[in-house]
Amino acid sequence: MSIGVIATLRIQDGKAGEFEAFFGELAGQVRANEPGNLAYQLTKSRAEPNTYKVLEVYKDQDALTHHGGTDYFKAAGPKFAAVLAGRPDIEYLDGVG
């Protein structure tokens, strides 16, 4: 069964450009190296300034677990910490159909 993830990230004022740049690099690595990742898309809220949502879909739990264990995802941790304006809000969803 596929697994969806919606990660809501609130970014500090003035850090959006830095965030978008390193996230673009991370997304490229995910797409190139994770065949079990079916979607990994950064979106920006129209209603809430400095709020982004990452829309993710994985083939199964193994693919999601693999994503979290990659060296490039772990290396992104300090970069996220430098721009986030609080803890991310992560929602996990089960695929239907």
mmCIF file of N, CA, C and O in Angstrom:
data_model
loop_
_atom_site.group_PDB
_atom_site.id
_atom_site.type_symbol
_atom_site.label_atom_id
_atom_site.label_comp_id
_atom_site.label_asym_id
_atom_site.label_seq_id
_atom_site.Cartn_x
_atom_site.Cartn_y
_atom_site.Cartn_z
ATOM 1 N N MET A 1 0.841 -1.174 0.000
ATOM 2 C CA MET A 1 0.000 0.000 0.000
ATOM 3 C C MET A 1 0.885 1.236 0.000
ATOM 4 O O MET A 1 1.874 1.317 0.730
ATOM 5 N N SER A 2 0.548 2.202 -0.822
ATOM 6 C CA SER A 2 1.339 3.436 -0.873
ATOM 7 C C SER A 2 1.123 4.251 0.397
ATOM 8 O O SER A 2 0.128 4.100 1.104
ATOM 9 N N ILE A 3 2.092 5.107 0.667
ATOM 10 C CA ILE A 3 2.054 5.971 1.843
ATOM 11 C C ILE A 3 2.281 7.400 1.379
ATOM 12 O O ILE A 3 3.228 7.683 0.639
ATOM 13 N N GLY A 4 1.417 8.289 1.823
ATOM 14 C CA GLY A 4 1.572 9.709 1.536
ATOM 15 C C GLY A 4 2.092 10.432 2.757
ATOM 16 O O GLY A 4 1.849 10.008 3.895
ATOM 17 N N VAL A 5 2.797 11.498 2.526
ATOM 18 C CA VAL A 5 3.306 12.350 3.604
ATOM 19 C C VAL A 5 3.062 13.792 3.196
ATOM 20 O O VAL A 5 3.341 14.166 2.056
ATOM 21 N N ILE A 6 2.537 14.562 4.124
ATOM 22 C CA ILE A 6 2.453 16.013 3.937
ATOM 23 C C ILE A 6 3.243 16.631 5.073
ATOM 24 O O ILE A 6 2.889 16.488 6.240
ATOM 25 N N ALA A 7 4.342 17.268 4.729
ATOM 26 C CA ALA A 7 5.200 17.933 5.711
ATOM 27 C C ALA A 7 4.994 19.435 5.585
ATOM 28 O O ALA A 7 5.248 20.016 4.531
ATOM 29 N N THR A 8 4.487 20.047 6.648
ATOM 30 C CA THR A 8 4.286 21.490 6.670
ATOM 31 C C THR A 8 5.484 22.131 7.352
ATOM 32 O O THR A 8 5.815 21.790 8.494
ATOM 33 N N LEU A 9 6.143 23.036 6.640
ATOM 34 C CA LEU A 9 7.370 23.671 7.113
ATOM 35 C C LEU A 9 7.185 25.179 7.135
ATOM 36 O O LEU A 9 6.867 25.778 6.103
ATOM 37 N N ARG A 10 7.368 25.770 8.279
ATOM 38 C CA ARG A 10 7.321 27.222 8.403
ATOM 39 C C ARG A 10 8.753 27.736 8.449
ATOM 40 O O ARG A 10 9.554 27.284 9.265
ATOM 41 N N ILE A 11 9.048 28.689 7.566
ATOM 42 C CA ILE A 11 10.412 29.162 7.368
ATOM 43 C C ILE A 11 10.579 30.557 7.982
ATOM 44 O O ILE A 11 9.677 31.385 7.918
ATOM 45 N N GLN A 12 11.744 30.801 8.562
ATOM 46 C CA GLN A 12 12.051 32.107 9.151
ATOM 47 C C GLN A 12 12.004 33.200 8.082
ATOM 48 O O GLN A 12 12.332 32.961 6.913
ATOM 49 N N ASP A 13 11.617 34.413 8.497
ATOM 50 C CA ASP A 13 11.634 35.558 7.587
ATOM 51 C C ASP A 13 13.018 35.710 6.973
ATOM 52 O O ASP A 13 14.032 35.597 7.664
ATOM 53 N N GLY A 14 13.052 35.946 5.686
ATOM 54 C CA GLY A 14 14.310 36.186 4.989
ATOM 55 C C GLY A 14 15.081 34.930 4.623
ATOM 56 O O GLY A 14 16.169 35.030 4.049
ATOM 57 N N LYS A 15 14.562 33.747 4.938
ATOM 58 C CA LYS A 15 15.289 32.496 4.675
ATOM 59 C C LYS A 15 14.679 31.662 3.547
ATOM 60 O O LYS A 15 15.156 30.577 3.262
ATOM 61 N N ALA A 16 13.626 32.174 2.904
ATOM 62 C CA ALA A 16 12.926 31.387 1.882
ATOM 63 C C ALA A 16 13.845 31.009 0.718
ATOM 64 O O ALA A 16 13.825 29.865 0.256
ATOM 65 N N GLY A 17 14.639 31.931 0.242
ATOM 66 C CA GLY A 17 15.528 31.639 -0.881
ATOM 67 C C GLY A 17 16.535 30.557 -0.548
ATOM 68 O O GLY A 17 16.780 29.645 -1.348
ATOM 69 N N GLU A 18 17.127 30.653 0.622
ATOM 70 C CA GLU A 18 18.089 29.642 1.077
ATOM 71 C C GLU A 18 17.406 28.278 1.177
ATOM 72 O O GLU A 18 17.944 27.267 0.728
ATOM 73 N N PHE A 19 16.210 28.261 1.768
ATOM 74 C CA PHE A 19 15.463 27.017 1.911
ATOM 75 C C PHE A 19 15.144 26.409 0.544
ATOM 76 O O PHE A 19 15.385 25.227 0.315
ATOM 77 N N GLU A 20 14.593 27.200 -0.355
ATOM 78 C CA GLU A 20 14.218 26.679 -1.668
ATOM 79 C C GLU A 20 15.420 26.135 -2.423
ATOM 80 O O GLU A 20 15.319 25.120 -3.117
ATOM 81 N N ALA A 21 16.567 26.776 -2.273
ATOM 82 C CA ALA A 21 17.772 26.319 -2.976
ATOM 83 C C ALA A 21 18.227 24.955 -2.474
ATOM 84 O O ALA A 21 18.447 24.038 -3.282
ATOM 85 N N PHE A 22 18.357 24.784 -1.166
ATOM 86 C CA PHE A 22 18.857 23.486 -0.699
ATOM 87 C C PHE A 22 17.784 22.416 -0.825
ATOM 88 O O PHE A 22 18.093 21.248 -1.055
ATOM 89 N N PHE A 23 16.504 22.795 -0.723
ATOM 90 C CA PHE A 23 15.462 21.790 -0.905
ATOM 91 C C PHE A 23 15.452 21.288 -2.349
ATOM 92 O O PHE A 23 15.230 20.103 -2.593
ATOM 93 N N GLY A 24 15.688 22.170 -3.297
ATOM 94 C CA GLY A 24 15.762 21.742 -4.688
ATOM 95 C C GLY A 24 16.846 20.708 -4.918
ATOM 96 O O GLY A 24 16.647 19.738 -5.655
ATOM 97 N N GLU A 25 17.987 20.893 -4.258
ATOM 98 C CA GLU A 25 19.074 19.908 -4.354
ATOM 99 C C GLU A 25 18.649 18.582 -3.730
ATOM 100 O O GLU A 25 18.896 17.512 -4.293
ATOM 101 N N LEU A 26 18.014 18.650 -2.560
ATOM 102 C CA LEU A 26 17.543 17.438 -1.896
ATOM 103 C C LEU A 26 16.529 16.710 -2.768
ATOM 104 O O LEU A 26 16.623 15.494 -2.945
ATOM 105 N N ALA A 27 15.574 17.428 -3.317
ATOM 106 C CA ALA A 27 14.550 16.804 -4.161
ATOM 107 C C ALA A 27 15.183 16.112 -5.362
ATOM 108 O O ALA A 27 14.757 15.018 -5.748
ATOM 109 N N GLY A 28 16.201 16.718 -5.946
ATOM 110 C CA GLY A 28 16.901 16.093 -7.064
ATOM 111 C C GLY A 28 17.537 14.769 -6.669
ATOM 112 O O GLY A 28 17.483 13.793 -7.426
ATOM 113 N N GLN A 29 18.118 14.729 -5.481
ATOM 114 C CA GLN A 29 18.728 13.486 -4.997
ATOM 115 C C GLN A 29 17.669 12.420 -4.733
ATOM 116 O O GLN A 29 17.873 11.242 -5.043
ATOM 117 N N VAL A 30 16.546 12.833 -4.159
ATOM 118 C CA VAL A 30 15.463 11.875 -3.905
ATOM 119 C C VAL A 30 14.985 11.282 -5.222
ATOM 120 O O VAL A 30 14.879 10.058 -5.364
ATOM 121 N N ARG A 31 14.711 12.117 -6.192
ATOM 122 C CA ARG A 31 14.187 11.638 -7.481
ATOM 123 C C ARG A 31 15.194 10.734 -8.207
ATOM 124 O O ARG A 31 14.817 9.778 -8.873
ATOM 125 N N ALA A 32 16.466 11.051 -8.076
ATOM 126 C CA ALA A 32 17.499 10.283 -8.785
ATOM 127 C C ALA A 32 17.827 8.956 -8.113
ATOM 128 O O ALA A 32 18.258 8.018 -8.786
ATOM 129 N N ASN A 33 17.638 8.865 -6.807
ATOM 130 C CA ASN A 33 18.156 7.712 -6.066
ATOM 131 C C ASN A 33 17.120 6.862 -5.345
ATOM 132 O O ASN A 33 17.495 5.878 -4.714
ATOM 133 N N GLU A 34 15.849 7.224 -5.423
ATOM 134 C CA GLU A 34 14.832 6.494 -4.671
ATOM 135 C C GLU A 34 13.698 6.036 -5.601
ATOM 136 O O GLU A 34 12.694 6.723 -5.741
ATOM 137 N N PRO A 35 13.857 4.864 -6.201
ATOM 138 C CA PRO A 35 12.801 4.383 -7.099
ATOM 139 C C PRO A 35 11.469 4.149 -6.383
ATOM 140 O O PRO A 35 10.415 4.174 -7.026
ATOM 141 N N GLY A 36 11.490 3.969 -5.062
ATOM 142 C CA GLY A 36 10.255 3.779 -4.308
ATOM 143 C C GLY A 36 9.540 5.074 -3.972
ATOM 144 O O GLY A 36 8.437 5.060 -3.428
ATOM 145 N N ASN A 37 10.162 6.215 -4.304
ATOM 146 C CA ASN A 37 9.513 7.511 -4.117
ATOM 147 C C ASN A 37 8.761 7.834 -5.400
ATOM 148 O O ASN A 37 9.345 7.929 -6.466
ATOM 149 N N LEU A 38 7.458 8.029 -5.282
ATOM 150 C CA LEU A 38 6.620 8.291 -6.446
ATOM 151 C C LEU A 38 6.359 9.769 -6.667
ATOM 152 O O LEU A 38 6.013 10.187 -7.772
ATOM 153 N N ALA A 39 6.519 10.579 -5.616
ATOM 154 C CA ALA A 39 6.330 12.033 -5.728
ATOM 155 C C ALA A 39 7.059 12.702 -4.579
ATOM 156 O O ALA A 39 7.045 12.210 -3.448
ATOM 157 N N TYR A 40 7.697 13.834 -4.876
ATOM 158 C CA TYR A 40 8.418 14.616 -3.861
ATOM 159 C C TYR A 40 8.396 16.055 -4.342
ATOM 160 O O TYR A 40 9.259 16.491 -5.091
ATOM 161 N N GLN A 41 7.349 16.788 -3.961
ATOM 162 C CA GLN A 41 7.097 18.104 -4.531
ATOM 163 C C GLN A 41 6.985 19.168 -3.443
ATOM 164 O O GLN A 41 6.158 19.057 -2.548
ATOM 165 N N LEU A 42 7.798 20.194 -3.547
ATOM 166 C CA LEU A 42 7.710 21.341 -2.651
ATOM 167 C C LEU A 42 6.646 22.288 -3.178
ATOM 168 O O LEU A 42 6.627 22.611 -4.370
ATOM 169 N N THR A 43 5.745 22.728 -2.300
ATOM 170 C CA THR A 43 4.732 23.707 -2.653
ATOM 171 C C THR A 43 4.757 24.821 -1.619
ATOM 172 O O THR A 43 5.208 24.624 -0.488
ATOM 173 N N LYS A 44 4.276 26.007 -2.014
ATOM 174 C CA LYS A 44 4.266 27.168 -1.121
ATOM 175 C C LYS A 44 2.826 27.615 -0.907
ATOM 176 O O LYS A 44 2.058 27.740 -1.872
ATOM 177 N N SER A 45 2.472 27.873 0.337
ATOM 178 C CA SER A 45 1.117 28.286 0.676
ATOM 179 C C SER A 45 0.785 29.641 0.063
ATOM 180 O O SER A 45 1.597 30.565 0.101
ATOM 181 N N ARG A 46 -0.405 29.756 -0.447
ATOM 182 C CA ARG A 46 -0.902 31.040 -0.930
ATOM 183 C C ARG A 46 -1.486 31.858 0.230
ATOM 184 O O ARG A 46 -1.584 33.074 0.133
ATOM 185 N N ALA A 47 -1.886 31.175 1.304
ATOM 186 C CA ALA A 47 -2.583 31.836 2.409
ATOM 187 C C ALA A 47 -1.678 32.205 3.580
ATOM 188 O O ALA A 47 -1.958 33.161 4.292
ATOM 189 N N GLU A 48 -0.610 31.438 3.776
ATOM 190 C CA GLU A 48 0.254 31.648 4.937
ATOM 191 C C GLU A 48 1.678 31.985 4.491
ATOM 192 O O GLU A 48 2.362 31.127 3.932
ATOM 193 N N PRO A 49 2.132 33.206 4.731
ATOM 194 C CA PRO A 49 3.496 33.580 4.344
ATOM 195 C C PRO A 49 4.532 32.665 5.004
ATOM 196 O O PRO A 49 4.353 32.227 6.136
ATOM 197 N N ASN A 50 5.587 32.383 4.276
ATOM 198 C CA ASN A 50 6.705 31.576 4.768
ATOM 199 C C ASN A 50 6.315 30.148 5.123
ATOM 200 O O ASN A 50 7.026 29.484 5.882
ATOM 201 N N THR A 51 5.208 29.662 4.590
ATOM 202 C CA THR A 51 4.774 28.293 4.865
ATOM 203 C C THR A 51 4.838 27.472 3.585
ATOM 204 O O THR A 51 4.301 27.867 2.555
ATOM 205 N N TYR A 52 5.518 26.340 3.694
ATOM 206 C CA TYR A 52 5.679 25.406 2.584
ATOM 207 C C TYR A 52 5.113 24.061 2.990
ATOM 208 O O TYR A 52 5.099 23.716 4.168
ATOM 209 N N LYS A 53 4.683 23.302 1.993
ATOM 210 C CA LYS A 53 4.250 21.925 2.221
ATOM 211 C C LYS A 53 4.960 21.040 1.211
ATOM 212 O O LYS A 53 5.010 21.355 0.027
ATOM 213 N N VAL A 54 5.521 19.964 1.735
ATOM 214 C CA VAL A 54 6.154 18.965 0.882
ATOM 215 C C VAL A 54 5.148 17.839 0.720
ATOM 216 O O VAL A 54 4.670 17.277 1.710
ATOM 217 N N LEU A 55 4.805 17.537 -0.534
ATOM 218 C CA LEU A 55 3.867 16.474 -0.844
ATOM 219 C C LEU A 55 4.686 15.277 -1.309
ATOM 220 O O LEU A 55 5.399 15.362 -2.307
ATOM 221 N N GLU A 56 4.592 14.187 -0.551
ATOM 222 C CA GLU A 56 5.421 13.009 -0.817
ATOM 223 C C GLU A 56 4.531 11.779 -0.957
ATOM 224 O O GLU A 56 3.558 11.635 -0.232
ATOM 225 N N VAL A 57 4.896 10.882 -1.868
ATOM 226 C CA VAL A 57 4.222 9.593 -1.997
ATOM 227 C C VAL A 57 5.299 8.526 -2.172
ATOM 228 O O VAL A 57 6.205 8.678 -2.998
ATOM 229 N N TYR A 58 5.165 7.465 -1.381
ATOM 230 C CA TYR A 58 6.106 6.342 -1.426
ATOM 231 C C TYR A 58 5.359 5.069 -1.777
ATOM 232 O O TYR A 58 4.201 4.891 -1.406
ATOM 233 N N LYS A 59 6.041 4.192 -2.472
ATOM 234 C CA LYS A 59 5.456 2.924 -2.905
ATOM 235 C C LYS A 59 4.970 2.104 -1.718
ATOM 236 O O LYS A 59 3.923 1.466 -1.784
ATOM 237 N N ASP A 60 5.737 2.123 -0.624
ATOM 238 C CA ASP A 60 5.392 1.335 0.561
ATOM 239 C C ASP A 60 6.214 1.816 1.752
ATOM 240 O O ASP A 60 7.016 2.759 1.622
ATOM 241 N N GLN A 61 6.034 1.173 2.890
ATOM 242 C CA GLN A 61 6.747 1.579 4.103
ATOM 243 C C GLN A 61 8.252 1.428 3.945
ATOM 244 O O GLN A 61 9.017 2.244 4.450
ATOM 245 N N ASP A 62 8.697 0.399 3.253
ATOM 246 C CA ASP A 62 10.138 0.215 3.046
ATOM 247 C C ASP A 62 10.743 1.403 2.299
ATOM 248 O O ASP A 62 11.843 1.859 2.626
ATOM 249 N N ALA A 63 10.025 1.923 1.312
ATOM 250 C CA ALA A 63 10.525 3.075 0.554
ATOM 251 C C ALA A 63 10.593 4.323 1.434
ATOM 252 O O ALA A 63 11.557 5.097 1.343
ATOM 253 N N LEU A 64 9.606 4.501 2.300
ATOM 254 C CA LEU A 64 9.622 5.642 3.220
ATOM 255 C C LEU A 64 10.761 5.507 4.225
ATOM 256 O O LEU A 64 11.483 6.474 4.488
ATOM 257 N N THR A 65 10.942 4.321 4.755
ATOM 258 C CA THR A 65 12.034 4.078 5.707
ATOM 259 C C THR A 65 13.382 4.324 5.039
ATOM 260 O O THR A 65 14.273 4.947 5.632
ATOM 261 N N HIS A 66 13.528 3.854 3.815
ATOM 262 C CA HIS A 66 14.774 4.074 3.064
ATOM 263 C C HIS A 66 15.051 5.570 2.908
ATOM 264 O O HIS A 66 16.182 6.026 3.123
ATOM 265 N N HIS A 67 14.025 6.339 2.560
ATOM 266 C CA HIS A 67 14.177 7.788 2.382
ATOM 267 C C HIS A 67 14.768 8.431 3.632
ATOM 268 O O HIS A 67 15.740 9.188 3.558
ATOM 269 N N GLY A 68 14.195 8.125 4.788
ATOM 270 C CA GLY A 68 14.662 8.724 6.036
ATOM 271 C C GLY A 68 16.062 8.300 6.435
ATOM 272 O O GLY A 68 16.724 8.994 7.213
ATOM 273 N N GLY A 69 16.539 7.186 5.900
ATOM 274 C CA GLY A 69 17.864 6.692 6.257
ATOM 275 C C GLY A 69 18.971 7.074 5.297
ATOM 276 O O GLY A 69 20.141 6.727 5.527
ATOM 277 N N THR A 70 18.648 7.796 4.235
ATOM 278 C CA THR A 70 19.688 8.139 3.259
ATOM 279 C C THR A 70 20.649 9.175 3.828
ATOM 280 O O THR A 70 20.270 10.020 4.655
ATOM 281 N N ASP A 71 21.875 9.108 3.377
ATOM 282 C CA ASP A 71 22.896 10.062 3.839
ATOM 283 C C ASP A 71 22.520 11.495 3.473
ATOM 284 O O ASP A 71 22.718 12.415 4.260
ATOM 285 N N TYR A 72 21.980 11.700 2.276
ATOM 286 C CA TYR A 72 21.647 13.070 1.858
ATOM 287 C C TYR A 72 20.466 13.630 2.654
ATOM 288 O O TYR A 72 20.432 14.827 2.927
ATOM 289 N N PHE A 73 19.513 12.782 3.058
ATOM 290 C CA PHE A 73 18.416 13.288 3.889
ATOM 291 C C PHE A 73 18.930 13.640 5.279
ATOM 292 O O PHE A 73 18.594 14.689 5.834
ATOM 293 N N LYS A 74 19.762 12.788 5.835
ATOM 294 C CA LYS A 74 20.351 13.076 7.153
ATOM 295 C C LYS A 74 21.202 14.345 7.102
ATOM 296 O O LYS A 74 21.173 15.161 8.022
ATOM 297 N N ALA A 75 21.949 14.535 6.021
ATOM 298 C CA ALA A 75 22.807 15.720 5.883
ATOM 299 C C ALA A 75 21.989 16.993 5.758
ATOM 300 O O ALA A 75 22.478 18.087 6.071
ATOM 301 N N ALA A 76 20.741 16.887 5.308
ATOM 302 C CA ALA A 76 19.884 18.071 5.173
ATOM 303 C C ALA A 76 19.382 18.570 6.528
ATOM 304 O O ALA A 76 18.939 19.716 6.633
ATOM 305 N N GLY A 77 19.463 17.749 7.566
ATOM 306 C CA GLY A 77 18.959 18.125 8.893
ATOM 307 C C GLY A 77 19.469 19.469 9.394
ATOM 308 O O GLY A 77 18.670 20.339 9.766
ATOM 309 N N PRO A 78 20.777 19.703 9.412
ATOM 310 C CA PRO A 78 21.282 20.996 9.867
ATOM 311 C C PRO A 78 20.846 22.159 8.984
ATOM 312 O O PRO A 78 20.640 23.278 9.466
ATOM 313 N N LYS A 79 20.672 21.902 7.695
ATOM 314 C CA LYS A 79 20.207 22.956 6.792
ATOM 315 C C LYS A 79 18.761 23.328 7.113
ATOM 316 O O LYS A 79 18.405 24.508 7.127
ATOM 317 N N PHE A 80 17.931 22.319 7.375
ATOM 318 C CA PHE A 80 16.560 22.590 7.803
ATOM 319 C C PHE A 80 16.554 23.376 9.108
ATOM 320 O O PHE A 80 15.819 24.355 9.255
ATOM 321 N N ALA A 81 17.364 22.955 10.060
ATOM 322 C CA ALA A 81 17.403 23.611 11.372
ATOM 323 C C ALA A 81 17.752 25.089 11.262
ATOM 324 O O ALA A 81 17.268 25.908 12.045
ATOM 325 N N ALA A 82 18.574 25.442 10.284
ATOM 326 C CA ALA A 82 19.017 26.825 10.127
ATOM 327 C C ALA A 82 17.936 27.745 9.556
ATOM 328 O O ALA A 82 18.048 28.962 9.674
ATOM 329 N N VAL A 83 16.883 27.178 8.966
ATOM 330 C CA VAL A 83 15.865 28.019 8.324
ATOM 331 C C VAL A 83 14.456 27.859 8.901
ATOM 332 O O VAL A 83 13.605 28.717 8.691
ATOM 333 N N LEU A 84 14.206 26.779 9.608
ATOM 334 C CA LEU A 84 12.858 26.541 10.126
ATOM 335 C C LEU A 84 12.508 27.503 11.254
ATOM 336 O O LEU A 84 13.357 27.853 12.071
ATOM 337 N N ALA A 85 11.235 27.867 11.308
ATOM 338 C CA ALA A 85 10.721 28.744 12.362
ATOM 339 C C ALA A 85 9.886 27.919 13.339
ATOM 340 O O ALA A 85 8.852 28.354 13.813
ATOM 341 N N GLY A 86 10.317 26.720 13.636
ATOM 342 C CA GLY A 86 9.594 25.824 14.527
ATOM 343 C C GLY A 86 9.640 24.406 13.989
ATOM 344 O O GLY A 86 10.163 24.147 12.908
ATOM 345 N N ARG A 87 9.063 23.512 14.757
ATOM 346 C CA ARG A 87 9.060 22.098 14.363
ATOM 347 C C ARG A 87 8.173 21.875 13.142
ATOM 348 O O ARG A 87 7.110 22.474 13.041
ATOM 349 N N PRO A 88 8.589 20.992 12.249
ATOM 350 C CA PRO A 88 7.731 20.650 11.118
ATOM 351 C C PRO A 88 6.491 19.895 11.620
ATOM 352 O O PRO A 88 6.540 19.211 12.637
ATOM 353 N N ASP A 89 5.420 20.010 10.880
ATOM 354 C CA ASP A 89 4.209 19.242 11.152
ATOM 355 C C ASP A 89 4.128 18.175 10.067
ATOM 356 O O ASP A 89 4.024 18.503 8.881
ATOM 357 N N ILE A 90 4.222 16.904 10.477
ATOM 358 C CA ILE A 90 4.250 15.802 9.522
ATOM 359 C C ILE A 90 2.970 14.982 9.651
ATOM 360 O O ILE A 90 2.634 14.528 10.743
ATOM 361 N N GLU A 91 2.286 14.801 8.526
ATOM 362 C CA GLU A 91 1.081 13.980 8.502
ATOM 363 C C GLU A 91 1.323 12.803 7.574
ATOM 364 O O GLU A 91 1.775 12.971 6.439
ATOM 365 N N TYR A 92 1.021 11.586 8.057
ATOM 366 C CA TYR A 92 1.169 10.368 7.271
ATOM 367 C C TYR A 92 -0.203 9.904 6.805
ATOM 368 O O TYR A 92 -1.176 9.939 7.566
ATOM 369 N N LEU A 93 -0.275 9.461 5.557
ATOM 370 C CA LEU A 93 -1.545 9.077 4.941
ATOM 371 C C LEU A 93 -1.394 7.704 4.292
ATOM 372 O O LEU A 93 -0.336 7.386 3.727
ATOM 373 N N ASP A 94 -2.434 6.908 4.352
ATOM 374 C CA ASP A 94 -2.439 5.622 3.684
ATOM 375 C C ASP A 94 -3.103 5.761 2.324
ATOM 376 O O ASP A 94 -4.176 6.373 2.213
ATOM 377 N N GLY A 95 -2.469 5.195 1.300
ATOM 378 C CA GLY A 95 -3.038 5.217 -0.025
ATOM 379 C C GLY A 95 -4.331 4.418 -0.085
ATOM 380 O O GLY A 95 -4.490 3.420 0.628
ATOM 381 N N VAL A 96 -5.239 4.840 -0.927
ATOM 382 C CA VAL A 96 -6.520 4.165 -1.105
ATOM 383 C C VAL A 96 -6.654 3.787 -2.572
ATOM 384 O O VAL A 96 -6.471 4.618 -3.453
ATOM 385 N N GLY A 97 -6.988 2.525 -2.805
ATOM 386 C CA GLY A 97 -7.233 2.082 -4.173
ATOM 387 C C GLY A 97 -6.024 1.590 -4.894
ATOM 388 O O GLY A 97 -4.926 1.623 -4.517
#
